[in-house]
Structures are given as C-alpha cells and as structure tokens.
C-alpha cells in the first residue's frame, strides 16, 4: 500500500488526462479546494449511493456541477480522489 503524503495547500489544480466538455464548456483542469467538515457532513446527509455522495463532495470541492464529475474518465476521477486523500493526510472518510 502506498503512503499518501499530506498536502497542506489551500487548493490544487488537477490536469485532466482526458479533457471533457460539458454543456459546451471545455474542462482541461479542475481546481480543488481543501475540504471542510461541513463539506463532508453535507455529502454524508445526502440520500443515495456512496458513489453519489462522492460525486457531490468532489463537485462541491471543485466548484463544478455533478455532471462534470460524472463525465470524467475513471483515471481523472481517481486523480481527484487521490488529491482529496492527500488533503486529508491520507485518511479517507
């Protein structure tokens, strides 16, 4: 198991390996901000599948609609998830 290093930055820009276009807007990068407790609480209260909760959380942190996260290639979605883990110091919730 690889160790995830803590990322203490306030935000991180993630370059997409597979850029997308949603509603006519191109996305080559996404900027993710650090999560706050209220972000995790909002996702936890969402009624639905765990995957839907993750999409909601990532869309909030990247300030995009859930449609954008849903359109991402799995490799790019993993990059976002890895960045979230790094913000959390390697601890997933």
PDB file of N, CA, C and O in Angstrom, residues 8-86:
ATOM      1  N   UNK A   8      -0.704  20.342   2.276  1.00  0.00           N
ATOM      2  CA  UNK A   8      -1.133  21.446   3.133  1.00  0.00           C
ATOM      3  C   UNK A   8      -1.566  22.683   2.342  1.00  0.00           C
ATOM      4  O   UNK A   8      -1.890  23.713   2.922  1.00  0.00           O
ATOM      5  N   UNK A   9      -1.598  22.585   1.009  1.00  0.00           N
ATOM      6  CA  UNK A   9      -2.021  23.729   0.198  1.00  0.00           C
ATOM      7  C   UNK A   9      -3.510  24.011   0.407  1.00  0.00           C
ATOM      8  O   UNK A   9      -4.265  23.145   0.810  1.00  0.00           O
ATOM      9  N   UNK A  10      -3.915  25.233   0.096  1.00  0.00           N
ATOM     10  CA  UNK A  10      -5.326  25.607   0.203  1.00  0.00           C
ATOM     11  C   UNK A  10      -6.137  25.080  -0.973  1.00  0.00           C
ATOM     12  O   UNK A  10      -7.344  24.878  -0.861  1.00  0.00           O
ATOM     13  N   UNK A  11      -5.480  24.867  -2.103  1.00  0.00           N
ATOM     14  CA  UNK A  11      -6.144  24.304  -3.283  1.00  0.00           C
ATOM     15  C   UNK A  11      -5.101  23.649  -4.167  1.00  0.00           C
ATOM     16  O   UNK A  11      -3.896  23.871  -3.998  1.00  0.00           O
ATOM     17  N   UNK A  12      -5.575  22.847  -5.094  1.00  0.00           N
ATOM     18  CA  UNK A  12      -4.677  22.156  -6.021  1.00  0.00           C
ATOM     19  C   UNK A  12      -5.327  22.105  -7.397  1.00  0.00           C
ATOM     20  O   UNK A  12      -6.530  21.850  -7.511  1.00  0.00           O
ATOM     21  N   UNK A  13      -4.533  22.367  -8.410  1.00  0.00           N
ATOM     22  CA  UNK A  13      -5.027  22.271  -9.781  1.00  0.00           C
ATOM     23  C   UNK A  13      -4.688  20.876 -10.308  1.00  0.00           C
ATOM     24  O   UNK A  13      -3.540  20.450 -10.245  1.00  0.00           O
ATOM     25  N   UNK A  14      -5.692  20.200 -10.803  1.00  0.00           N
ATOM     26  CA  UNK A  14      -5.533  18.842 -11.334  1.00  0.00           C
ATOM     27  C   UNK A  14      -5.706  18.904 -12.848  1.00  0.00           C
ATOM     28  O   UNK A  14      -6.763  19.309 -13.335  1.00  0.00           O
ATOM     29  N   UNK A  15      -4.672  18.517 -13.564  1.00  0.00           N
ATOM     30  CA  UNK A  15      -4.729  18.470 -15.024  1.00  0.00           C
ATOM     31  C   UNK A  15      -5.365  17.150 -15.441  1.00  0.00           C
ATOM     32  O   UNK A  15      -4.924  16.077 -15.020  1.00  0.00           O
ATOM     33  N   UNK A  16      -6.401  17.247 -16.260  1.00  0.00           N
ATOM     34  CA  UNK A  16      -7.103  16.042 -16.711  1.00  0.00           C
ATOM     35  C   UNK A  16      -6.331  15.369 -17.832  1.00  0.00           C
ATOM     36  O   UNK A  16      -5.902  16.018 -18.780  1.00  0.00           O
ATOM     37  N   UNK A  17      -6.161  14.068 -17.725  1.00  0.00           N
ATOM     38  CA  UNK A  17      -5.527  13.295 -18.802  1.00  0.00           C
ATOM     39  C   UNK A  17      -6.465  13.190 -19.998  1.00  0.00           C
ATOM     40  O   UNK A  17      -6.015  13.062 -21.132  1.00  0.00           O
ATOM     41  N   UNK A  18      -7.766  13.241 -19.701  1.00  0.00           N
ATOM     42  CA  UNK A  18      -8.787  13.125 -20.739  1.00  0.00           C
ATOM     43  C   UNK A  18      -9.757  14.297 -20.595  1.00  0.00           C
ATOM     44  O   UNK A  18     -10.802  14.159 -19.945  1.00  0.00           O
ATOM     45  N   UNK A  19      -9.398  15.453 -21.170  1.00  0.00           N
ATOM     46  CA  UNK A  19     -10.262  16.630 -21.055  1.00  0.00           C
ATOM     47  C   UNK A  19     -11.677  16.332 -21.548  1.00  0.00           C
ATOM     48  O   UNK A  19     -11.881  15.472 -22.404  1.00  0.00           O
ATOM     49  N   UNK A  20     -12.632  17.043 -20.976  1.00  0.00           N
ATOM     50  CA  UNK A  20     -14.043  16.827 -21.301  1.00  0.00           C
ATOM     51  C   UNK A  20     -14.702  18.152 -21.667  1.00  0.00           C
ATOM     52  O   UNK A  20     -14.124  19.227 -21.474  1.00  0.00           O
ATOM     53  N   UNK A  21     -15.907  18.042 -22.179  1.00  0.00           N
ATOM     54  CA  UNK A  21     -16.740  19.206 -22.440  1.00  0.00           C
ATOM     55  C   UNK A  21     -18.131  18.892 -21.901  1.00  0.00           C
ATOM     56  O   UNK A  21     -18.695  17.840 -22.190  1.00  0.00           O
ATOM     57  N   UNK A  22     -18.653  19.805 -21.084  1.00  0.00           N
ATOM     58  CA  UNK A  22     -19.985  19.640 -20.503  1.00  0.00           C
ATOM     59  C   UNK A  22     -20.757  20.930 -20.743  1.00  0.00           C
ATOM     60  O   UNK A  22     -20.272  22.011 -20.393  1.00  0.00           O
ATOM     61  N   UNK A  23     -21.917  20.801 -21.351  1.00  0.00           N
ATOM     62  CA  UNK A  23     -22.761  21.959 -21.673  1.00  0.00           C
ATOM     63  C   UNK A  23     -21.992  23.029 -22.448  1.00  0.00           C
ATOM     64  O   UNK A  23     -22.126  24.223 -22.190  1.00  0.00           O
ATOM     65  N   UNK A  24     -21.152  22.568 -23.372  1.00  0.00           N
ATOM     66  CA  UNK A  24     -20.407  23.480 -24.235  1.00  0.00           C
ATOM     67  C   UNK A  24     -19.167  24.091 -23.602  1.00  0.00           C
ATOM     68  O   UNK A  24     -18.453  24.846 -24.248  1.00  0.00           O
ATOM     69  N   UNK A  25     -18.889  23.767 -22.350  1.00  0.00           N
ATOM     70  CA  UNK A  25     -17.713  24.314 -21.674  1.00  0.00           C
ATOM     71  C   UNK A  25     -16.631  23.246 -21.596  1.00  0.00           C
ATOM     72  O   UNK A  25     -16.865  22.160 -21.065  1.00  0.00           O
ATOM     73  N   UNK A  26     -15.420  23.571 -22.097  1.00  0.00           N
ATOM     74  CA  UNK A  26     -14.324  22.604 -22.015  1.00  0.00           C
ATOM     75  C   UNK A  26     -13.661  22.617 -20.631  1.00  0.00           C
ATOM     76  O   UNK A  26     -13.562  23.666 -19.991  1.00  0.00           O
ATOM     77  N   UNK A  27     -13.240  21.455 -20.194  1.00  0.00           N
ATOM     78  CA  UNK A  27     -12.522  21.308 -18.929  1.00  0.00           C
ATOM     79  C   UNK A  27     -11.227  20.548 -19.200  1.00  0.00           C
ATOM     80  O   UNK A  27     -11.257  19.378 -19.557  1.00  0.00           O
ATOM     81  N   UNK A  28     -10.103  21.238 -19.033  1.00  0.00           N
ATOM     82  CA  UNK A  28      -8.779  20.618 -19.167  1.00  0.00           C
ATOM     83  C   UNK A  28      -8.142  20.434 -17.798  1.00  0.00           C
ATOM     84  O   UNK A  28      -7.278  19.593 -17.618  1.00  0.00           O
ATOM     85  N   UNK A  29      -8.574  21.271 -16.851  1.00  0.00           N
ATOM     86  CA  UNK A  29      -8.101  21.196 -15.473  1.00  0.00           C
ATOM     87  C   UNK A  29      -9.290  21.434 -14.543  1.00  0.00           C
ATOM     88  O   UNK A  29     -10.294  22.014 -14.940  1.00  0.00           O
ATOM     89  N   UNK A  30      -9.148  20.978 -13.320  1.00  0.00           N
ATOM     90  CA  UNK A  30     -10.101  21.283 -12.262  1.00  0.00           C
ATOM     91  C   UNK A  30      -9.296  21.746 -11.054  1.00  0.00           C
ATOM     92  O   UNK A  30      -8.221  21.208 -10.782  1.00  0.00           O
ATOM     93  N   UNK A  31      -9.797  22.742 -10.363  1.00  0.00           N
ATOM     94  CA  UNK A  31      -9.133  23.218  -9.155  1.00  0.00           C
ATOM     95  C   UNK A  31      -9.954  22.772  -7.955  1.00  0.00           C
ATOM     96  O   UNK A  31     -11.143  23.075  -7.853  1.00  0.00           O
ATOM     97  N   UNK A  32      -9.301  22.028  -7.090  1.00  0.00           N
ATOM     98  CA  UNK A  32      -9.959  21.508  -5.890  1.00  0.00           C
ATOM     99  C   UNK A  32      -9.468  22.289  -4.677  1.00  0.00           C
ATOM    100  O   UNK A  32      -8.277  22.476  -4.500  1.00  0.00           O
ATOM    101  N   UNK A  33     -10.417  22.720  -3.859  1.00  0.00           N
ATOM    102  CA  UNK A  33     -10.056  23.374  -2.603  1.00  0.00           C
ATOM    103  C   UNK A  33     -10.026  22.336  -1.489  1.00  0.00           C
ATOM    104  O   UNK A  33     -10.565  21.234  -1.621  1.00  0.00           O
ATOM    105  N   UNK A  34      -9.406  22.717  -0.394  1.00  0.00           N
ATOM    106  CA  UNK A  34      -9.358  21.827   0.769  1.00  0.00           C
ATOM    107  C   UNK A  34     -10.776  21.582   1.298  1.00  0.00           C
ATOM    108  O   UNK A  34     -11.596  22.492   1.319  1.00  0.00           O
ATOM    109  N   UNK A  35     -11.059  20.376   1.732  1.00  0.00           N
ATOM    110  CA  UNK A  35     -12.386  20.098   2.283  1.00  0.00           C
ATOM    111  C   UNK A  35     -12.530  20.644   3.699  1.00  0.00           C
ATOM    112  O   UNK A  35     -11.559  20.692   4.465  1.00  0.00           O
ATOM    113  N   UNK A  36     -13.727  21.066   4.012  1.00  0.00           N
ATOM    114  CA  UNK A  36     -14.075  21.479   5.369  1.00  0.00           C
ATOM    115  C   UNK A  36     -15.017  20.426   5.941  1.00  0.00           C
ATOM    116  O   UNK A  36     -15.626  19.652   5.199  1.00  0.00           O
ATOM    117  N   UNK A  37     -15.146  20.436   7.227  1.00  0.00           N
ATOM    118  CA  UNK A  37     -16.032  19.471   7.883  1.00  0.00           C
ATOM    119  C   UNK A  37     -17.445  19.564   7.322  1.00  0.00           C
ATOM    120  O   UNK A  37     -18.101  18.547   7.086  1.00  0.00           O
ATOM    121  N   UNK A  38     -17.908  20.786   7.068  1.00  0.00           N
ATOM    122  CA  UNK A  38     -19.273  20.952   6.555  1.00  0.00           C
ATOM    123  C   UNK A  38     -19.452  20.305   5.182  1.00  0.00           C
ATOM    124  O   UNK A  38     -20.547  19.874   4.844  1.00  0.00           O
ATOM    125  N   UNK A  39     -18.379  20.215   4.384  1.00  0.00           N
ATOM    126  CA  UNK A  39     -18.475  19.546   3.084  1.00  0.00           C
ATOM    127  C   UNK A  39     -18.742  18.054   3.267  1.00  0.00           C
ATOM    128  O   UNK A  39     -19.593  17.475   2.589  1.00  0.00           O
ATOM    129  N   UNK A  40     -18.003  17.449   4.190  1.00  0.00           N
ATOM    130  CA  UNK A  40     -18.193  16.021   4.451  1.00  0.00           C
ATOM    131  C   UNK A  40     -19.564  15.748   5.055  1.00  0.00           C
ATOM    132  O   UNK A  40     -20.209  14.752   4.729  1.00  0.00           O
ATOM    133  N   UNK A  41     -20.022  16.641   5.937  1.00  0.00           N
ATOM    134  CA  UNK A  41     -21.347  16.479   6.538  1.00  0.00           C
ATOM    135  C   UNK A  41     -22.447  16.574   5.487  1.00  0.00           C
ATOM    136  O   UNK A  41     -23.404  15.792   5.503  1.00  0.00           O
ATOM    137  N   UNK A  42     -22.322  17.530   4.572  1.00  0.00           N
ATOM    138  CA  UNK A  42     -23.315  17.688   3.512  1.00  0.00           C
ATOM    139  C   UNK A  42     -23.395  16.414   2.667  1.00  0.00           C
ATOM    140  O   UNK A  42     -24.484  15.924   2.367  1.00  0.00           O
ATOM    141  N   UNK A  43     -22.244  15.868   2.302  1.00  0.00           N
ATOM    142  CA  UNK A  43     -22.232  14.643   1.497  1.00  0.00           C
ATOM    143  C   UNK A  43     -22.806  13.467   2.290  1.00  0.00           C
ATOM    144  O   UNK A  43     -23.539  12.648   1.743  1.00  0.00           O
ATOM    145  N   UNK A  44     -22.468  13.392   3.569  1.00  0.00           N
ATOM    146  CA  UNK A  44     -22.950  12.282   4.403  1.00  0.00           C
ATOM    147  C   UNK A  44     -24.469  12.308   4.552  1.00  0.00           C
ATOM    148  O   UNK A  44     -25.107  11.258   4.642  1.00  0.00           O
ATOM    149  N   UNK A  45     -25.063  13.502   4.584  1.00  0.00           N
ATOM    150  CA  UNK A  45     -26.514  13.634   4.743  1.00  0.00           C
ATOM    151  C   UNK A  45     -27.280  13.368   3.457  1.00  0.00           C
ATOM    152  O   UNK A  45     -28.487  13.182   3.480  1.00  0.00           O
ATOM    153  N   UNK A  46     -26.567  13.360   2.326  1.00  0.00           N
ATOM    154  CA  UNK A  46     -27.206  13.137   1.035  1.00  0.00           C
ATOM    155  C   UNK A  46     -27.766  11.729   0.976  1.00  0.00           C
ATOM    156  O   UNK A  46     -27.082  10.752   1.300  1.00  0.00           O
ATOM    157  N   UNK A  47     -29.026  11.624   0.594  1.00  0.00           N
ATOM    158  CA  UNK A  47     -29.671  10.313   0.481  1.00  0.00           C
ATOM    159  C   UNK A  47     -29.307   9.703  -0.864  1.00  0.00           C
ATOM    160  O   UNK A  47     -29.626  10.256  -1.907  1.00  0.00           O
ATOM    161  N   UNK A  48     -28.604   8.608  -0.838  1.00  0.00           N
ATOM    162  CA  UNK A  48     -28.236   7.955  -2.077  1.00  0.00           C
ATOM    163  C   UNK A  48     -27.051   7.026  -1.881  1.00  0.00           C
ATOM    164  O   UNK A  48     -26.589   6.795  -0.768  1.00  0.00           O
ATOM    165  N   UNK A  49     -26.581   6.518  -2.979  1.00  0.00           N
ATOM    166  CA  UNK A  49     -25.451   5.594  -3.016  1.00  0.00           C
ATOM    167  C   UNK A  49     -24.173   6.319  -2.609  1.00  0.00           C
ATOM    168  O   UNK A  49     -24.038   7.527  -2.801  1.00  0.00           O
ATOM    169  N   UNK A  50     -23.217   5.577  -2.057  1.00  0.00           N
ATOM    170  CA  UNK A  50     -21.939   6.178  -1.664  1.00  0.00           C
ATOM    171  C   UNK A  50     -21.239   6.852  -2.829  1.00  0.00           C
ATOM    172  O   UNK A  50     -20.594   7.894  -2.655  1.00  0.00           O
ATOM    173  N   UNK A  51     -21.368   6.281  -4.025  1.00  0.00           N
ATOM    174  CA  UNK A  51     -20.736   6.887  -5.203  1.00  0.00           C
ATOM    175  C   UNK A  51     -21.342   8.264  -5.476  1.00  0.00           C
ATOM    176  O   UNK A  51     -20.632   9.211  -5.825  1.00  0.00           O
ATOM    177  N   UNK A  52     -22.651   8.387  -5.294  1.00  0.00           N
ATOM    178  CA  UNK A  52     -23.318   9.680  -5.488  1.00  0.00           C
ATOM    179  C   UNK A  52     -22.845  10.701  -4.454  1.00  0.00           C
ATOM    180  O   UNK A  52     -22.676  11.874  -4.768  1.00  0.00           O
ATOM    181  N   UNK A  53     -22.615  10.244  -3.231  1.00  0.00           N
ATOM    182  CA  UNK A  53     -22.103  11.123  -2.184  1.00  0.00           C
ATOM    183  C   UNK A  53     -20.708  11.628  -2.552  1.00  0.00           C
ATOM    184  O   UNK A  53     -20.386  12.796  -2.345  1.00  0.00           O
ATOM    185  N   UNK A  54     -19.892  10.733  -3.114  1.00  0.00           N
ATOM    186  CA  UNK A  54     -18.545  11.122  -3.540  1.00  0.00           C
ATOM    187  C   UNK A  54     -18.576  12.132  -4.671  1.00  0.00           C
ATOM    188  O   UNK A  54     -17.793  13.089  -4.685  1.00  0.00           O
ATOM    189  N   UNK A  55     -19.489  11.937  -5.603  1.00  0.00           N
ATOM    190  CA  UNK A  55     -19.634  12.879  -6.722  1.00  0.00           C
ATOM    191  C   UNK A  55     -20.060  14.241  -6.202  1.00  0.00           C
ATOM    192  O   UNK A  55     -19.515  15.278  -6.612  1.00  0.00           O
ATOM    193  N   UNK A  56     -20.998  14.266  -5.260  1.00  0.00           N
ATOM    194  CA  UNK A  56     -21.450  15.523  -4.666  1.00  0.00           C
ATOM    195  C   UNK A  56     -20.287  16.239  -3.979  1.00  0.00           C
ATOM    196  O   UNK A  56     -20.080  17.441  -4.169  1.00  0.00           O
ATOM    197  N   UNK A  57     -19.509  15.511  -3.198  1.00  0.00           N
ATOM    198  CA  UNK A  57     -18.384  16.106  -2.484  1.00  0.00           C
ATOM    199  C   UNK A  57     -17.349  16.661  -3.456  1.00  0.00           C
ATOM    200  O   UNK A  57     -16.910  17.810  -3.327  1.00  0.00           O
ATOM    201  N   UNK A  58     -16.959  15.875  -4.448  1.00  0.00           N
ATOM    202  CA  UNK A  58     -15.956  16.334  -5.411  1.00  0.00           C
ATOM    203  C   UNK A  58     -16.453  17.531  -6.217  1.00  0.00           C
ATOM    204  O   UNK A  58     -15.688  18.460  -6.487  1.00  0.00           O
ATOM    205  N   UNK A  59     -17.727  17.522  -6.583  1.00  0.00           N
ATOM    206  CA  UNK A  59     -18.255  18.656  -7.353  1.00  0.00           C
ATOM    207  C   UNK A  59     -18.241  19.933  -6.512  1.00  0.00           C
ATOM    208  O   UNK A  59     -17.904  21.006  -7.011  1.00  0.00           O
ATOM    209  N   UNK A  60     -18.576  19.821  -5.229  1.00  0.00           N
ATOM    210  CA  UNK A  60     -18.520  20.993  -4.339  1.00  0.00           C
ATOM    211  C   UNK A  60     -17.088  21.498  -4.191  1.00  0.00           C
ATOM    212  O   UNK A  60     -16.836  22.698  -4.262  1.00  0.00           O
ATOM    213  N   UNK A  61     -16.161  20.582  -3.981  1.00  0.00           N
ATOM    214  CA  UNK A  61     -14.768  20.984  -3.761  1.00  0.00           C
ATOM    215  C   UNK A  61     -14.129  21.572  -5.019  1.00  0.00           C
ATOM    216  O   UNK A  61     -13.210  22.394  -4.925  1.00  0.00           O
ATOM    217  N   UNK A  62     -14.606  21.145  -6.188  1.00  0.00           N
ATOM    218  CA  UNK A  62     -14.066  21.656  -7.456  1.00  0.00           C
ATOM    219  C   UNK A  62     -14.920  22.779  -8.036  1.00  0.00           C
ATOM    220  O   UNK A  62     -14.613  23.302  -9.111  1.00  0.00           O
ATOM    221  N   UNK A  63     -16.017  23.117  -7.339  1.00  0.00           N
ATOM    222  CA  UNK A  63     -16.913  24.191  -7.765  1.00  0.00           C
ATOM    223  C   UNK A  63     -17.438  23.978  -9.193  1.00  0.00           C
ATOM    224  O   UNK A  63     -17.417  24.889 -10.018  1.00  0.00           O
ATOM    225  N   UNK A  64     -17.881  22.760  -9.451  1.00  0.00           N
ATOM    226  CA  UNK A  64     -18.487  22.416 -10.739  1.00  0.00           C
ATOM    227  C   UNK A  64     -19.760  21.622 -10.464  1.00  0.00           C
ATOM    228  O   UNK A  64     -19.980  21.142  -9.343  1.00  0.00           O
ATOM    229  N   UNK A  65     -20.591  21.460 -11.465  1.00  0.00           N
ATOM    230  CA  UNK A  65     -21.810  20.672 -11.287  1.00  0.00           C
ATOM    231  C   UNK A  65     -21.446  19.186 -11.207  1.00  0.00           C
ATOM    232  O   UNK A  65     -20.403  18.762 -11.734  1.00  0.00           O
ATOM    233  N   UNK A  66     -22.285  18.390 -10.570  1.00  0.00           N
ATOM    234  CA  UNK A  66     -22.038  16.949 -10.525  1.00  0.00           C
ATOM    235  C   UNK A  66     -21.908  16.336 -11.925  1.00  0.00           C
ATOM    236  O   UNK A  66     -21.195  15.338 -12.096  1.00  0.00           O
ATOM    237  N   UNK A  67     -22.552  16.945 -12.933  1.00  0.00           N
ATOM    238  CA  UNK A  67     -22.448  16.443 -14.307  1.00  0.00           C
ATOM    239  C   UNK A  67     -20.999  16.404 -14.785  1.00  0.00           C
ATOM    240  O   UNK A  67     -20.609  15.503 -15.526  1.00  0.00           O
ATOM    241  N   UNK A  68     -20.204  17.383 -14.364  1.00  0.00           N
ATOM    242  CA  UNK A  68     -18.797  17.429 -14.776  1.00  0.00           C
ATOM    243  C   UNK A  68     -18.046  16.237 -14.183  1.00  0.00           C
ATOM    244  O   UNK A  68     -17.316  15.544 -14.892  1.00  0.00           O
ATOM    245  N   UNK A  69     -18.234  15.971 -12.919  1.00  0.00           N
ATOM    246  CA  UNK A  69     -17.558  14.847 -12.268  1.00  0.00           C
ATOM    247  C   UNK A  69     -18.002  13.534 -12.895  1.00  0.00           C
ATOM    248  O   UNK A  69     -17.181  12.640 -13.143  1.00  0.00           O
ATOM    249  N   UNK A  70     -19.284  13.418 -13.209  1.00  0.00           N
ATOM    250  CA  UNK A  70     -19.803  12.187 -13.812  1.00  0.00           C
ATOM    251  C   UNK A  70     -19.209  11.922 -15.185  1.00  0.00           C
ATOM    252  O   UNK A  70     -19.097  10.768 -15.600  1.00  0.00           O
ATOM    253  N   UNK A  71     -18.839  12.955 -15.916  1.00  0.00           N
ATOM    254  CA  UNK A  71     -18.280  12.796 -17.260  1.00  0.00           C
ATOM    255  C   UNK A  71     -16.790  12.450 -17.267  1.00  0.00           C
ATOM    256  O   UNK A  71     -16.240  12.093 -18.293  1.00  0.00           O
ATOM    257  N   UNK A  72     -16.122  12.565 -16.123  1.00  0.00           N
ATOM    258  CA  UNK A  72     -14.683  12.315 -16.083  1.00  0.00           C
ATOM    259  C   UNK A  72     -14.334  10.870 -16.400  1.00  0.00           C
ATOM    260  O   UNK A  72     -15.054   9.942 -16.004  1.00  0.00           O
ATOM    261  N   UNK A  73     -13.228  10.702 -17.075  1.00  0.00           N
ATOM    262  CA  UNK A  73     -12.647   9.381 -17.253  1.00  0.00           C
ATOM    263  C   UNK A  73     -12.272   8.847 -15.862  1.00  0.00           C
ATOM    264  O   UNK A  73     -11.952   9.631 -14.963  1.00  0.00           O
ATOM    265  N   UNK A  74     -12.317   7.548 -15.686  1.00  0.00           N
ATOM    266  CA  UNK A  74     -12.001   6.945 -14.389  1.00  0.00           C
ATOM    267  C   UNK A  74     -10.600   7.332 -13.903  1.00  0.00           C
ATOM    268  O   UNK A  74     -10.386   7.507 -12.702  1.00  0.00           O
ATOM    269  N   UNK A  75      -9.658   7.469 -14.809  1.00  0.00           N
ATOM    270  CA  UNK A  75      -8.295   7.857 -14.424  1.00  0.00           C
ATOM    271  C   UNK A  75      -8.305   9.252 -13.800  1.00  0.00           C
ATOM    272  O   UNK A  75      -7.662   9.490 -12.774  1.00  0.00           O
ATOM    273  N   UNK A  76      -9.044  10.168 -14.409  1.00  0.00           N
ATOM    274  CA  UNK A  76      -9.113  11.526 -13.880  1.00  0.00           C
ATOM    275  C   UNK A  76      -9.908  11.571 -12.577  1.00  0.00           C
ATOM    276  O   UNK A  76      -9.554  12.311 -11.651  1.00  0.00           O
ATOM    277  N   UNK A  77     -10.953  10.773 -12.469  1.00  0.00           N
ATOM    278  CA  UNK A  77     -11.717  10.704 -11.224  1.00  0.00           C
ATOM    279  C   UNK A  77     -10.826  10.191 -10.093  1.00  0.00           C
ATOM    280  O   UNK A  77     -10.897  10.685  -8.957  1.00  0.00           O
ATOM    281  N   UNK A  78      -9.967   9.248 -10.406  1.00  0.00           N
ATOM    282  CA  UNK A  78      -9.022   8.711  -9.408  1.00  0.00           C
ATOM    283  C   UNK A  78      -8.040   9.793  -8.977  1.00  0.00           C
ATOM    284  O   UNK A  78      -7.685   9.884  -7.800  1.00  0.00           O
ATOM    285  N   UNK A  79      -7.611  10.636  -9.911  1.00  0.00           N
ATOM    286  CA  UNK A  79      -6.702  11.732  -9.563  1.00  0.00           C
ATOM    287  C   UNK A  79      -7.371  12.677  -8.561  1.00  0.00           C
ATOM    288  O   UNK A  79      -6.733  13.134  -7.614  1.00  0.00           O
ATOM    289  N   UNK A  80      -8.661  12.962  -8.762  1.00  0.00           N
ATOM    290  CA  UNK A  80      -9.381  13.819  -7.821  1.00  0.00           C
ATOM    291  C   UNK A  80      -9.488  13.151  -6.452  1.00  0.00           C
ATOM    292  O   UNK A  80      -9.273  13.782  -5.420  1.00  0.00           O
ATOM    293  N   UNK A  81      -9.802  11.881  -6.458  1.00  0.00           N
ATOM    294  CA  UNK A  81      -9.918  11.131  -5.213  1.00  0.00           C
ATOM    295  C   UNK A  81      -8.583  11.091  -4.470  1.00  0.00           C
ATOM    296  O   UNK A  81      -8.532  11.259  -3.247  1.00  0.00           O
ATOM    297  N   UNK A  82      -7.502  10.888  -5.213  1.00  0.00           N
ATOM    298  CA  UNK A  82      -6.169  10.864  -4.605  1.00  0.00           C
ATOM    299  C   UNK A  82      -5.823  12.227  -4.007  1.00  0.00           C
ATOM    300  O   UNK A  82      -5.213  12.303  -2.936  1.00  0.00           O
ATOM    301  N   UNK A  83      -6.213  13.304  -4.699  1.00  0.00           N
ATOM    302  CA  UNK A  83      -5.943  14.643  -4.180  1.00  0.00           C
ATOM    303  C   UNK A  83      -6.737  14.879  -2.904  1.00  0.00           C
ATOM    304  O   UNK A  83      -6.221  15.436  -1.928  1.00  0.00           O
ATOM    305  N   UNK A  84      -7.975  14.439  -2.867  1.00  0.00           N
ATOM    306  CA  UNK A  84      -8.786  14.568  -1.663  1.00  0.00           C
ATOM    307  C   UNK A  84      -8.137  13.818  -0.503  1.00  0.00           C
ATOM    308  O   UNK A  84      -8.029  14.342   0.611  1.00  0.00           O
ATOM    309  N   UNK A  85      -7.651  12.609  -0.767  1.00  0.00           N
ATOM    310  CA  UNK A  85      -6.951  11.836   0.268  1.00  0.00           C
ATOM    311  C   UNK A  85      -5.707  12.579   0.756  1.00  0.00           C
ATOM    312  O   UNK A  85      -5.409  12.582   1.953  1.00  0.00           O
ATOM    313  N   UNK A  86      -4.981  13.225  -0.168  1.00  0.00           N
ATOM    314  CA  UNK A  86      -3.785  13.973   0.215  1.00  0.00           C
ATOM    315  C   UNK A  86      -4.151  15.169   1.097  1.00  0.00           C
ATOM    316  O   UNK A  86      -3.456  15.465   2.075  1.00  0.00           O
TER     317      UNK A  86
END
